[in-house]
Short mmCIF file of C-alpha atoms and ligand atoms in Angstrom, two decimals:
data_model
loop_
_atom_site.label_atom_id
_atom_site.label_comp_id
_atom_site.label_asym_id
_atom_site.label_seq_id
_atom_site.Cartn_x
_atom_site.Cartn_y
_atom_site.Cartn_z
CA MET K 1114 0.00 0.00 0.00
CA THR K 1115 1.45 3.39 -0.95
CA GLN K 1116 1.16 5.93 1.81
CA TYR K 1117 2.36 9.11 3.49
CA VAL K 1118 3.43 8.90 7.11
CA ILE K 1119 3.11 12.22 8.93
CA ASN K 1120 4.07 13.19 12.45
CA GLY K 1121 2.04 16.32 13.03
CA ARG K 1122 2.17 19.52 15.04
CA LYS K 1123 5.15 21.12 13.28
CA PRO K 1124 4.48 24.74 12.24
CA LEU K 1125 5.57 25.17 8.62
CA SER K 1126 7.89 27.98 7.62
CA GLY K 1127 9.99 28.93 4.61
CA LYS K 1128 9.49 29.23 0.87
CA VAL K 1129 7.85 26.96 -1.64
CA ARG K 1130 7.42 27.40 -5.40
CA VAL K 1131 4.31 26.48 -7.36
CA GLY K 1132 4.65 24.91 -10.83
CA GLY K 1133 2.43 24.88 -13.91
CA ALA K 1134 -1.27 24.14 -13.46
CA LYS K 1135 -2.43 20.58 -14.13
CA ASN K 1136 -5.77 21.86 -15.40
CA ALA K 1137 -4.01 24.18 -17.87
CA ILE K 1138 -1.47 21.60 -19.04
CA LEU K 1139 -4.06 18.92 -19.87
CA PRO K 1140 -6.05 21.05 -22.38
CA ALA K 1141 -2.77 22.46 -23.77
CA LEU K 1142 -1.58 18.91 -24.46
CA ALA K 1143 -4.84 18.29 -26.34
CA ALA K 1144 -4.45 21.59 -28.22
CA VAL K 1145 -1.07 20.42 -29.49
CA LEU K 1146 -2.95 18.33 -32.06
CA LEU K 1147 -4.14 21.56 -33.72
CA THR K 1148 -0.67 22.12 -35.20
CA GLU K 1149 1.79 19.94 -37.10
CA LYS K 1150 4.72 21.99 -35.83
CA PRO K 1151 6.81 21.46 -32.69
CA VAL K 1152 5.49 22.71 -29.36
CA VAL K 1153 7.48 23.40 -26.20
CA LEU K 1154 5.57 23.67 -22.91
CA HIS K 1155 7.55 25.08 -19.99
CA ASP K 1156 7.19 24.37 -16.27
CA CYS K 1157 5.20 21.14 -16.48
CA PRO K 1158 5.44 19.28 -13.15
CA ARG K 1159 5.66 15.49 -13.05
CA LEU K 1160 2.09 14.76 -12.10
CA LEU K 1161 0.49 11.37 -12.71
CA ASP K 1162 -2.29 13.00 -14.75
CA VAL K 1163 0.22 14.85 -16.93
CA GLU K 1164 2.34 11.73 -17.47
CA LYS K 1165 -0.76 9.72 -18.45
CA THR K 1166 -1.85 12.40 -20.90
CA ILE K 1167 1.63 12.28 -22.42
CA MET K 1168 1.11 8.52 -22.86
CA ILE K 1169 -2.08 9.26 -24.83
CA LEU K 1170 -0.14 11.59 -27.12
CA LYS K 1171 2.55 8.95 -27.65
CA THR K 1172 -0.05 6.25 -28.34
CA ILE K 1173 -1.55 8.28 -31.19
CA GLY K 1174 1.85 8.98 -32.78
CA CYS K 1175 3.23 12.17 -31.19
CA SER K 1176 6.80 12.28 -30.04
CA VAL K 1177 7.07 13.75 -26.54
CA LYS K 1178 10.35 14.39 -24.75
CA ARG K 1179 10.70 15.66 -21.23
CA GLU K 1180 13.71 17.83 -20.46
CA SER K 1181 13.49 18.61 -16.78
CA ARG K 1182 10.27 20.64 -16.46
CA ASP K 1183 9.83 21.24 -20.20
CA LEU K 1184 7.87 19.09 -22.61
CA ILE K 1185 8.97 19.06 -26.25
CA ILE K 1186 6.25 17.69 -28.48
CA ASP K 1187 6.28 16.85 -32.18
CA PRO K 1188 2.70 16.27 -33.36
CA SER K 1189 3.55 15.92 -37.08
CA ASN K 1190 3.03 12.16 -37.33
CA ILE K 1191 -0.28 11.46 -35.67
CA ASN K 1192 -1.60 8.13 -36.88
CA SER K 1193 -4.64 7.34 -34.76
CA TRP K 1194 -7.93 8.93 -33.74
CA ILE K 1195 -8.68 6.30 -31.11
CA ILE K 1196 -8.00 6.86 -27.43
CA PRO K 1197 -7.46 3.45 -25.84
CA ASP K 1198 -10.01 2.43 -23.21
CA SER K 1199 -7.44 2.01 -20.44
CA TYR K 1200 -6.47 5.70 -20.62
CA VAL K 1201 -10.05 6.89 -20.53
CA ARG K 1202 -10.64 4.80 -17.41
CA GLU K 1203 -7.49 6.17 -15.78
CA ILE K 1204 -7.84 9.79 -16.80
CA ARG K 1205 -11.32 11.01 -17.35
CA SER K 1206 -10.20 14.36 -18.72
CA SER K 1207 -9.00 12.51 -21.87
CA ILE K 1208 -12.48 13.49 -23.14
CA ILE K 1209 -10.77 16.80 -23.98
CA PHE K 1210 -9.05 15.08 -26.93
CA LEU K 1211 -12.38 14.80 -28.79
CA GLY K 1212 -12.36 18.45 -29.87
CA SER K 1213 -8.77 18.56 -31.08
CA MET K 1214 -8.84 15.13 -32.77
CA LEU K 1215 -11.96 16.16 -34.68
CA ALA K 1216 -10.26 19.40 -35.66
CA ARG K 1217 -7.12 17.59 -36.86
CA MET K 1218 -8.52 14.38 -38.36
CA GLY K 1219 -12.27 14.83 -38.67
CA ARG K 1220 -12.85 11.81 -36.45
CA ALA K 1221 -12.31 10.59 -32.92
CA GLN K 1222 -13.21 7.53 -30.90
CA ILE K 1223 -13.27 7.16 -27.15
CA THR K 1224 -15.07 4.91 -24.67
CA TYR K 1225 -17.85 6.64 -22.81
CA PRO K 1226 -16.16 7.95 -19.66
CA GLY K 1227 -18.16 6.81 -16.65
CA GLY K 1228 -18.51 8.53 -13.31
CA CYS K 1229 -15.48 9.04 -11.13
CA GLU K 1230 -14.61 9.38 -7.46
CA ILE K 1231 -16.36 12.72 -7.09
CA GLY K 1232 -19.58 12.01 -8.96
CA GLN K 1233 -21.33 11.04 -12.18
CA ARG K 1234 -19.73 13.75 -14.31
CA PRO K 1235 -21.91 13.66 -17.44
CA ILE K 1236 -20.52 14.86 -20.79
CA ASP K 1237 -23.80 15.91 -22.41
CA LEU K 1238 -22.67 19.53 -22.76
CA HIS K 1239 -19.48 18.51 -24.56
CA LEU K 1240 -21.44 16.37 -27.00
CA LYS K 1241 -24.24 18.90 -27.55
CA GLY K 1242 -21.68 21.61 -28.37
CA LEU K 1243 -19.71 19.40 -30.75
CA LYS K 1244 -22.91 18.33 -32.51
CA GLN K 1245 -23.73 21.98 -33.10
CA LEU K 1246 -20.37 22.31 -34.87
CA GLY K 1247 -21.45 19.54 -37.26
CA VAL K 1248 -20.04 16.49 -35.52
CA VAL K 1249 -22.03 13.28 -35.96
CA ILE K 1250 -21.80 11.12 -32.86
CA ASP K 1251 -22.64 7.44 -32.77
CA GLU K 1252 -23.09 6.34 -29.17
CA SER K 1253 -23.23 2.56 -29.13
CA ASN K 1254 -21.75 -0.29 -27.08
CA GLY K 1255 -20.20 2.14 -24.64
CA TYR K 1256 -18.22 3.92 -27.37
CA LEU K 1257 -18.44 7.42 -28.75
CA LYS K 1258 -17.61 7.38 -32.43
CA CYS K 1259 -17.41 10.95 -33.70
CA GLU K 1260 -17.10 12.13 -37.28
CA ALA K 1261 -17.08 15.53 -38.87
CA SER K 1262 -16.62 15.71 -42.62
CA LYS K 1263 -16.87 19.47 -42.15
CA LEU K 1264 -16.84 21.53 -38.94
CA GLU K 1265 -19.04 24.62 -39.14
CA GLY K 1266 -18.89 27.54 -36.70
CA ALA K 1267 -22.02 27.91 -34.55
CA THR K 1268 -23.61 29.88 -31.74
CA ILE K 1269 -23.65 27.68 -28.66
CA HIS K 1270 -25.39 28.38 -25.36
CA LEU K 1271 -24.05 26.18 -22.60
CA ASP K 1272 -26.72 25.18 -20.06
CA TYR K 1273 -23.96 25.31 -17.41
CA PRO K 1274 -20.50 26.95 -17.61
CA SER K 1275 -18.65 23.63 -17.81
CA VAL K 1276 -14.87 23.98 -17.94
CA GLY K 1277 -14.29 20.85 -20.01
CA ALA K 1278 -17.16 21.53 -22.43
CA THR K 1279 -15.95 25.11 -23.02
CA GLU K 1280 -12.43 23.80 -23.75
CA ASN K 1281 -13.59 20.99 -26.03
CA ILE K 1282 -15.74 23.36 -28.09
CA MET K 1283 -12.91 25.93 -28.30
CA LEU K 1284 -10.53 23.24 -29.58
CA ALA K 1285 -12.86 21.98 -32.29
CA ALA K 1286 -13.94 25.50 -33.30
CA VAL K 1287 -10.37 26.57 -34.15
CA LYS K 1288 -10.66 24.52 -37.36
CA ALA K 1289 -14.37 25.09 -38.04
CA LYS K 1290 -15.54 27.19 -40.97
CA GLY K 1291 -16.50 30.64 -39.74
CA ARG K 1292 -17.08 32.01 -36.26
CA THR K 1293 -18.16 30.13 -33.13
CA VAL K 1294 -19.60 31.98 -30.16
CA ILE K 1295 -19.94 30.21 -26.81
CA TYR K 1296 -22.41 31.87 -24.44
CA ASN K 1297 -22.40 31.03 -20.73
CA ALA K 1298 -18.82 29.81 -21.16
CA ALA K 1299 -16.74 28.86 -18.12
CA LYS K 1300 -14.61 31.80 -16.89
CA GLU K 1301 -11.85 29.83 -15.13
CA PRO K 1302 -8.26 31.07 -15.54
CA GLU K 1303 -7.46 27.79 -17.32
CA ILE K 1304 -9.87 28.82 -20.12
CA VAL K 1305 -7.99 32.10 -20.51
CA ASP K 1306 -4.73 30.19 -20.59
CA LEU K 1307 -6.03 27.88 -23.31
CA GLN K 1308 -7.06 30.93 -25.34
CA ASN K 1309 -3.62 32.48 -24.86
CA PHE K 1310 -1.88 29.24 -25.82
CA ILE K 1311 -3.92 28.78 -29.01
CA ASN K 1312 -3.49 32.45 -29.92
CA ALA K 1313 0.27 32.13 -29.39
CA MET K 1314 0.16 29.39 -32.07
CA GLY K 1315 -1.70 31.74 -34.44
CA GLY K 1316 -5.32 31.21 -33.39
CA ASN K 1317 -7.89 33.96 -33.05
CA ILE K 1318 -9.93 33.56 -29.88
CA ARG K 1319 -11.22 36.35 -27.67
CA GLY K 1320 -13.44 36.77 -24.66
CA ALA K 1321 -12.04 33.99 -22.45
CA GLY K 1322 -12.45 35.00 -18.82
CA THR K 1323 -15.87 36.48 -19.62
CA ASN K 1324 -18.97 34.41 -20.21
CA THR K 1325 -18.77 34.84 -24.01
CA VAL K 1326 -15.91 33.27 -25.94
CA VAL K 1327 -15.56 33.97 -29.67
CA ILE K 1328 -13.47 31.67 -31.83
CA GLU K 1329 -12.61 32.56 -35.42
CA GLY K 1330 -12.21 29.28 -37.28
CA GLU K 1331 -10.11 27.80 -40.10
CA ARG K 1332 -6.86 28.90 -38.49
CA LYS K 1333 -3.57 27.30 -39.43
CA LEU K 1334 -1.54 27.01 -36.28
CA ASP K 1335 2.22 27.20 -36.04
CA GLU K 1336 4.99 26.21 -33.66
CA VAL K 1337 5.07 27.67 -30.18
CA GLU K 1338 6.93 27.87 -26.88
CA TYR K 1339 4.63 28.55 -23.97
CA THR K 1340 4.60 28.68 -20.18
CA VAL K 1341 1.31 27.63 -18.60
CA ILE K 1342 -0.14 29.51 -15.64
CA PRO K 1343 0.84 28.44 -12.12
CA ASP K 1344 -1.44 26.00 -10.34
CA ARG K 1345 -3.90 27.96 -8.20
CA ILE K 1346 -5.09 24.81 -6.40
CA VAL K 1347 -1.59 23.67 -5.45
CA ALA K 1348 -0.93 27.24 -4.27
CA GLY K 1349 -4.17 27.18 -2.28
CA THR K 1350 -3.21 23.85 -0.71
CA TYR K 1351 0.14 25.25 0.49
CA MET K 1352 -1.69 28.31 1.81
CA VAL K 1353 -3.95 26.07 3.87
CA ALA K 1354 -0.88 24.08 5.01
CA ALA K 1355 0.56 27.31 6.42
CA ALA K 1356 -2.77 28.24 7.99
CA ILE K 1357 -3.56 24.88 9.60
CA THR K 1358 -0.09 24.49 11.18
CA ALA K 1359 -0.01 28.09 12.50
CA GLY K 1360 2.94 28.48 10.14
CA ASP K 1361 4.44 31.30 8.09
CA VAL K 1362 4.98 30.33 4.46
CA PHE K 1363 6.03 32.34 1.41
CA ILE K 1364 4.52 30.82 -1.72
CA GLU K 1365 6.29 31.79 -4.93
CA ASN K 1366 5.02 31.89 -8.50
CA VAL K 1367 1.30 32.48 -8.12
CA ILE K 1368 -1.18 34.79 -9.83
CA PRO K 1369 -2.82 36.45 -6.80
CA GLU K 1370 -5.90 37.41 -8.83
CA HIS K 1371 -6.63 33.68 -9.30
CA LEU K 1372 -6.49 33.20 -5.52
CA GLN K 1373 -8.92 35.94 -4.51
CA ALA K 1374 -11.66 33.65 -3.16
CA ILE K 1375 -9.10 31.61 -1.19
CA ILE K 1376 -7.32 34.69 0.19
CA TYR K 1377 -10.66 36.16 1.24
CA LYS K 1378 -11.68 33.01 3.14
CA LEU K 1379 -8.30 32.66 4.84
CA ARG K 1380 -8.45 36.26 6.03
CA GLU K 1381 -12.00 35.72 7.23
CA ALA K 1382 -10.70 32.78 9.29
CA GLY K 1383 -8.09 35.06 10.87
CA CYS K 1384 -4.97 34.34 8.80
CA ILE K 1385 -2.66 37.09 7.68
CA VAL K 1386 -2.25 36.93 3.91
CA GLU K 1387 0.16 39.32 2.21
CA VAL K 1388 0.48 39.65 -1.55
CA HIS K 1389 3.99 40.45 -2.81
CA GLY K 1390 3.90 40.69 -6.62
CA LEU K 1391 3.60 37.13 -7.91
CA ASN K 1392 3.99 35.61 -4.44
CA VAL K 1393 1.84 35.33 -1.34
CA ARG K 1394 2.80 35.00 2.31
CA VAL K 1395 0.40 33.24 4.66
CA LYS K 1396 0.67 33.35 8.44
CA GLY K 1397 -1.65 31.04 10.33
CA LYS K 1398 -2.75 30.94 13.93
CA TYR K 1399 -3.19 27.95 16.20
CA ARG K 1400 -6.90 28.58 16.62
CA LEU K 1401 -8.49 30.21 13.58
CA ARG K 1402 -12.17 31.14 13.57
CA ALA K 1403 -15.14 29.66 11.76
CA VAL K 1404 -16.18 31.39 8.53
CA GLU K 1405 -19.50 32.40 6.96
CA HIS K 1406 -21.32 29.92 4.76
CA THR K 1407 -18.89 28.86 2.01
CA LYS K 1408 -20.38 27.73 -1.30
CA THR K 1409 -18.34 26.18 -4.07
CA LEU K 1410 -19.13 27.95 -7.33
CA PRO K 1411 -17.76 28.39 -10.84
CA TYR K 1412 -14.89 30.91 -11.01
CA PRO K 1413 -14.55 33.53 -9.60
CA GLY K 1414 -16.49 31.81 -6.80
CA PHE K 1415 -14.84 29.59 -4.23
CA PRO K 1416 -13.29 26.61 -6.10
CA THR K 1417 -14.69 23.12 -5.57
CA ASP K 1418 -11.08 21.90 -5.84
CA MET K 1419 -10.32 23.70 -2.52
CA GLN K 1420 -13.42 22.52 -0.65
CA ALA K 1421 -11.80 19.47 0.96
CA GLN K 1422 -8.69 21.37 2.11
CA PHE K 1423 -10.89 24.03 3.72
CA THR K 1424 -12.99 21.33 5.40
CA SER K 1425 -9.78 20.18 7.15
CA LEU K 1426 -8.88 23.75 8.08
CA LEU K 1427 -12.32 24.62 9.46
CA SER K 1428 -12.47 21.35 11.40
CA VAL K 1429 -9.99 22.89 13.87
CA ALA K 1430 -11.31 26.47 13.80
CA ARG K 1431 -13.21 27.98 16.74
CA GLY K 1432 -16.97 27.82 16.08
CA THR K 1433 -19.25 26.29 13.48
CA SER K 1434 -18.75 26.64 9.72
CA ILE K 1435 -20.98 25.52 6.90
CA ILE K 1436 -19.82 24.50 3.45
CA SER K 1437 -22.11 23.78 0.50
CA GLU K 1438 -20.72 21.82 -2.41
CA THR K 1439 -22.72 22.91 -5.46
CA ILE K 1440 -20.53 21.57 -8.29
CA PHE K 1441 -20.04 17.83 -7.68
CA GLU K 1442 -22.46 15.53 -5.88
CA ASN K 1443 -20.03 13.15 -4.22
CA ARG K 1444 -17.26 15.34 -2.92
CA TYR K 1445 -17.32 14.72 0.83
CA ARG K 1446 -15.58 11.34 0.89
CA HIS K 1447 -12.77 12.82 3.00
CA VAL K 1448 -15.24 13.68 5.78
CA PRO K 1449 -15.60 10.20 7.35
CA GLU K 1450 -11.79 10.01 7.39
CA LEU K 1451 -11.52 13.41 9.11
CA VAL K 1452 -14.13 12.26 11.62
CA ARG K 1453 -11.89 9.24 12.36
CA MET K 1454 -9.22 11.80 13.24
CA GLY K 1455 -11.55 13.46 15.75
CA ALA K 1456 -13.23 16.10 13.59
CA ASN K 1457 -16.87 16.93 14.30
CA ILE K 1458 -18.48 17.21 10.87
CA ARG K 1459 -21.94 16.21 9.73
CA VAL K 1460 -22.83 15.96 6.07
CA ASP K 1461 -26.42 16.58 5.09
CA GLY K 1462 -26.84 16.21 1.33
CA GLN K 1463 -24.54 18.71 -0.32
CA THR K 1464 -23.87 20.60 2.93
CA ALA K 1465 -21.21 19.96 5.56
CA ILE K 1466 -21.71 21.36 9.04
CA ILE K 1467 -18.35 21.64 10.75
CA HIS K 1468 -18.11 22.16 14.51
CA GLY K 1469 -14.49 23.09 15.07
CA VAL K 1470 -12.55 20.97 17.58
CA ARG K 1471 -9.36 21.91 19.46
CA SER K 1472 -7.24 19.11 18.05
CA LEU K 1473 -7.16 16.17 15.69
CA LYS K 1474 -5.56 12.81 16.50
CA GLY K 1475 -3.32 10.99 14.06
CA THR K 1476 -4.62 7.67 12.76
CA ARG K 1477 -4.68 5.58 9.58
CA VAL K 1478 -6.90 7.18 6.91
CA THR K 1479 -7.48 6.56 3.22
CA ALA K 1480 -7.47 9.04 0.34
CA LYS K 1481 -10.55 8.52 -1.84
CA ASP K 1482 -9.80 11.19 -4.44
CA LEU K 1483 -7.14 13.79 -5.29
CA ARG K 1484 -8.18 16.88 -3.31
CA GLY K 1485 -9.79 14.88 -0.50
CA GLY K 1486 -6.44 13.09 -0.16
CA ALA K 1487 -4.59 16.41 0.06
CA ALA K 1488 -7.05 17.45 2.77
CA LEU K 1489 -6.09 14.38 4.82
CA VAL K 1490 -2.39 15.25 4.51
CA LEU K 1491 -3.22 18.76 5.77
CA ALA K 1492 -5.15 17.30 8.70
CA GLY K 1493 -2.17 15.03 9.43
CA LEU K 1494 0.16 18.05 9.55
CA ARG K 1495 -2.04 19.49 12.28
CA ALA K 1496 -2.89 16.31 14.21
CA GLU K 1497 -1.25 15.06 17.36
CA GLY K 1498 0.75 11.89 16.81
CA GLN K 1499 1.14 9.90 13.62
CA THR K 1500 -1.18 10.00 10.63
CA ILE K 1501 -0.89 7.48 7.82
CA VAL K 1502 -2.60 8.51 4.58
CA GLU K 1503 -3.13 5.47 2.35
CA ASN K 1504 -3.58 5.63 -1.44
CA LYS K 1505 -1.08 8.39 -2.02
CA SER K 1506 -1.27 7.81 -5.81
CA TYR K 1507 -4.54 9.77 -5.84
CA ILE K 1508 -2.65 12.73 -4.42
CA GLU K 1509 0.21 12.33 -6.90
CA ARG K 1510 -2.26 12.91 -9.73
CA GLY K 1511 -2.11 16.60 -8.90
CA TYR K 1512 0.83 17.29 -6.55
CA GLU K 1513 4.48 16.90 -7.48
CA ASN K 1514 6.77 15.73 -4.69
CA LEU K 1515 4.34 16.91 -2.01
CA GLU K 1516 6.36 15.23 0.74
CA GLY K 1517 9.55 16.98 -0.45
CA ALA K 1518 7.90 20.40 -0.55
CA LEU K 1519 6.30 20.01 2.88
CA SER K 1520 9.51 18.57 4.41
CA SER K 1521 11.45 21.56 3.14
CA LEU K 1522 9.00 23.71 5.13
CA GLY K 1523 9.69 21.73 8.30
CA ALA K 1524 6.98 19.06 8.16
CA ASP K 1525 7.75 15.53 9.31
CA ILE K 1526 6.36 13.58 6.35
CA VAL K 1527 7.74 10.64 4.38
CA LYS K 1528 6.26 8.56 1.63
CA LEU K 1529 6.35 4.79 1.63
CA SER K 1530 5.66 3.00 -1.64
C1 LIG F 1718 -12.71 20.83 -14.35
C2 LIG F 1718 -11.44 20.54 -13.56
C3 LIG F 1718 -11.77 20.09 -12.15
C4 LIG F 1718 -12.69 21.10 -11.46
C5 LIG F 1718 -13.91 21.39 -12.33
C6 LIG F 1718 -14.79 22.50 -11.77
C7 LIG F 1718 -9.92 19.82 -15.30
C8 LIG F 1718 -9.12 18.70 -15.87
N1 LIG F 1718 -10.69 19.50 -14.25
O1 LIG F 1718 -13.42 19.59 -14.44
O2 LIG F 1718 -10.54 19.97 -11.42
O3 LIG F 1718 -13.12 20.56 -10.24
O4 LIG F 1718 -13.48 21.81 -13.65
O5 LIG F 1718 -14.04 23.66 -11.58
O6 LIG F 1718 -9.82 20.95 -15.72
N2 LIG F 1718 -21.40 18.84 -16.27
C9 LIG F 1718 -22.52 18.37 -16.90
N3 LIG F 1718 -22.42 18.03 -18.22
C10 LIG F 1718 -21.27 18.17 -18.91
C11 LIG F 1718 -20.13 18.66 -18.25
C12 LIG F 1718 -20.23 18.98 -16.92
O7 LIG F 1718 -23.59 18.23 -16.30
O8 LIG F 1718 -21.25 17.86 -20.10
C13 LIG F 1718 -21.48 19.17 -14.82
C14 LIG F 1718 -20.54 18.30 -13.97
O9 LIG F 1718 -21.13 17.06 -13.65
C15 LIG F 1718 -20.33 19.16 -12.77
C16 LIG F 1718 -20.32 20.58 -13.38
O10 LIG F 1718 -20.97 20.46 -14.63
O11 LIG F 1718 -21.40 19.03 -11.89
C17 LIG F 1718 -18.95 21.18 -13.55
O12 LIG F 1718 -18.16 20.34 -14.37
P1 LIG F 1718 -17.03 20.90 -15.33
O13 LIG F 1718 -16.92 22.37 -15.19
O14 LIG F 1718 -17.28 20.35 -16.69
O15 LIG F 1718 -15.75 20.22 -14.72
P2 LIG F 1718 -14.60 19.45 -15.49
O16 LIG F 1718 -14.26 20.16 -16.74
O17 LIG F 1718 -14.95 18.01 -15.56
#
């Protein structure tokens, strides 16, 4: 069993640097198929999800070399439009390849991605948008067989500002005839980064970051070197690590604007958060205070990907906090584990009621998903005694060398594989 072993109660201090954002790298790796020229992506951490997406690119004929934190990709010899089933099972976001494969080859095949750890995660909005661009989709025997003899620009209203659906439609629309307009598009920073990446290759997209994205089609894209945005969720996780251990941590390479909702909540809980250019400093306190009702929402609202980490933090704050998870239906699987550590949390539907306790006790707990797993590590940093977090591979999907980074800040954490 792969696990982290943590001896808690060490206040963290020092500096830590945040790398490129997983959720920006994955769509950028899909967007690579839009060009036949070489692409260099800088500052890509070794995350399990990134490495698996690289395997998809290799399987369909791309050459991908890693030089330290840079990926050098040659997409000139793509020879397949089929994403093997095993990858789709392992990395659900491989659905993002539909848009760029259709743009490049006019066809794409993928198994129907099922639910995942955090919920059902339907893909109806992706498929509806692609159909509006002229894609014919045959859904049979668990497969999605997509064909587009011609992609045509369209006006698309998303019923919900889905991040993945917005990205998939953007990718396909780059090669469609004419203009595509996406209304009620997702506004996440990763959408803006995808726009910037495609435009750096010669695309013409505008509006990302607002709820209307306009893509001018039939663009021929060229070679590019690009640095993706820093990971706001990794940054947020380190910020909570500082807060929950009553530490003092300087987090380098962040875009503070992307962290507004997190900074606001940390200050509300009583942390000192200072912004220094592209860095933030977080000073925690042993007993923070409960915060007003926190609802996860699409950006710029409080991110669902930080809900679990804040549940750990608020579990040791003074008073009662309420969190409502509005994005995913099954995202409280860390709560029973936190309760095993002594937290007092009750989940009622999509709402968690957290009565803060003075201390948590180390015990053996199990990560059930990526961010919930990170939340258990954070709880372990705070707990008395030893915490063992099983299933660390979930956490490695989105955190590079987490034990190394936390150890360098003074935590007592080792990984056993
Ligand atoms: C992305 C992020 C994920 C983050 C999420 C919300 C990546 C690789 N992952 O996931 O870390 O938690 O945004 O910020 O970038 N929905 C539908 N139909 C669809 C698509 C989505 O009903 O066709 C629903 C989902 O079930 C969910 C909500 O919309 O309830 C938001 O999902 P979406 O924004 O699409 O998230 P992802 O792109 O999957």
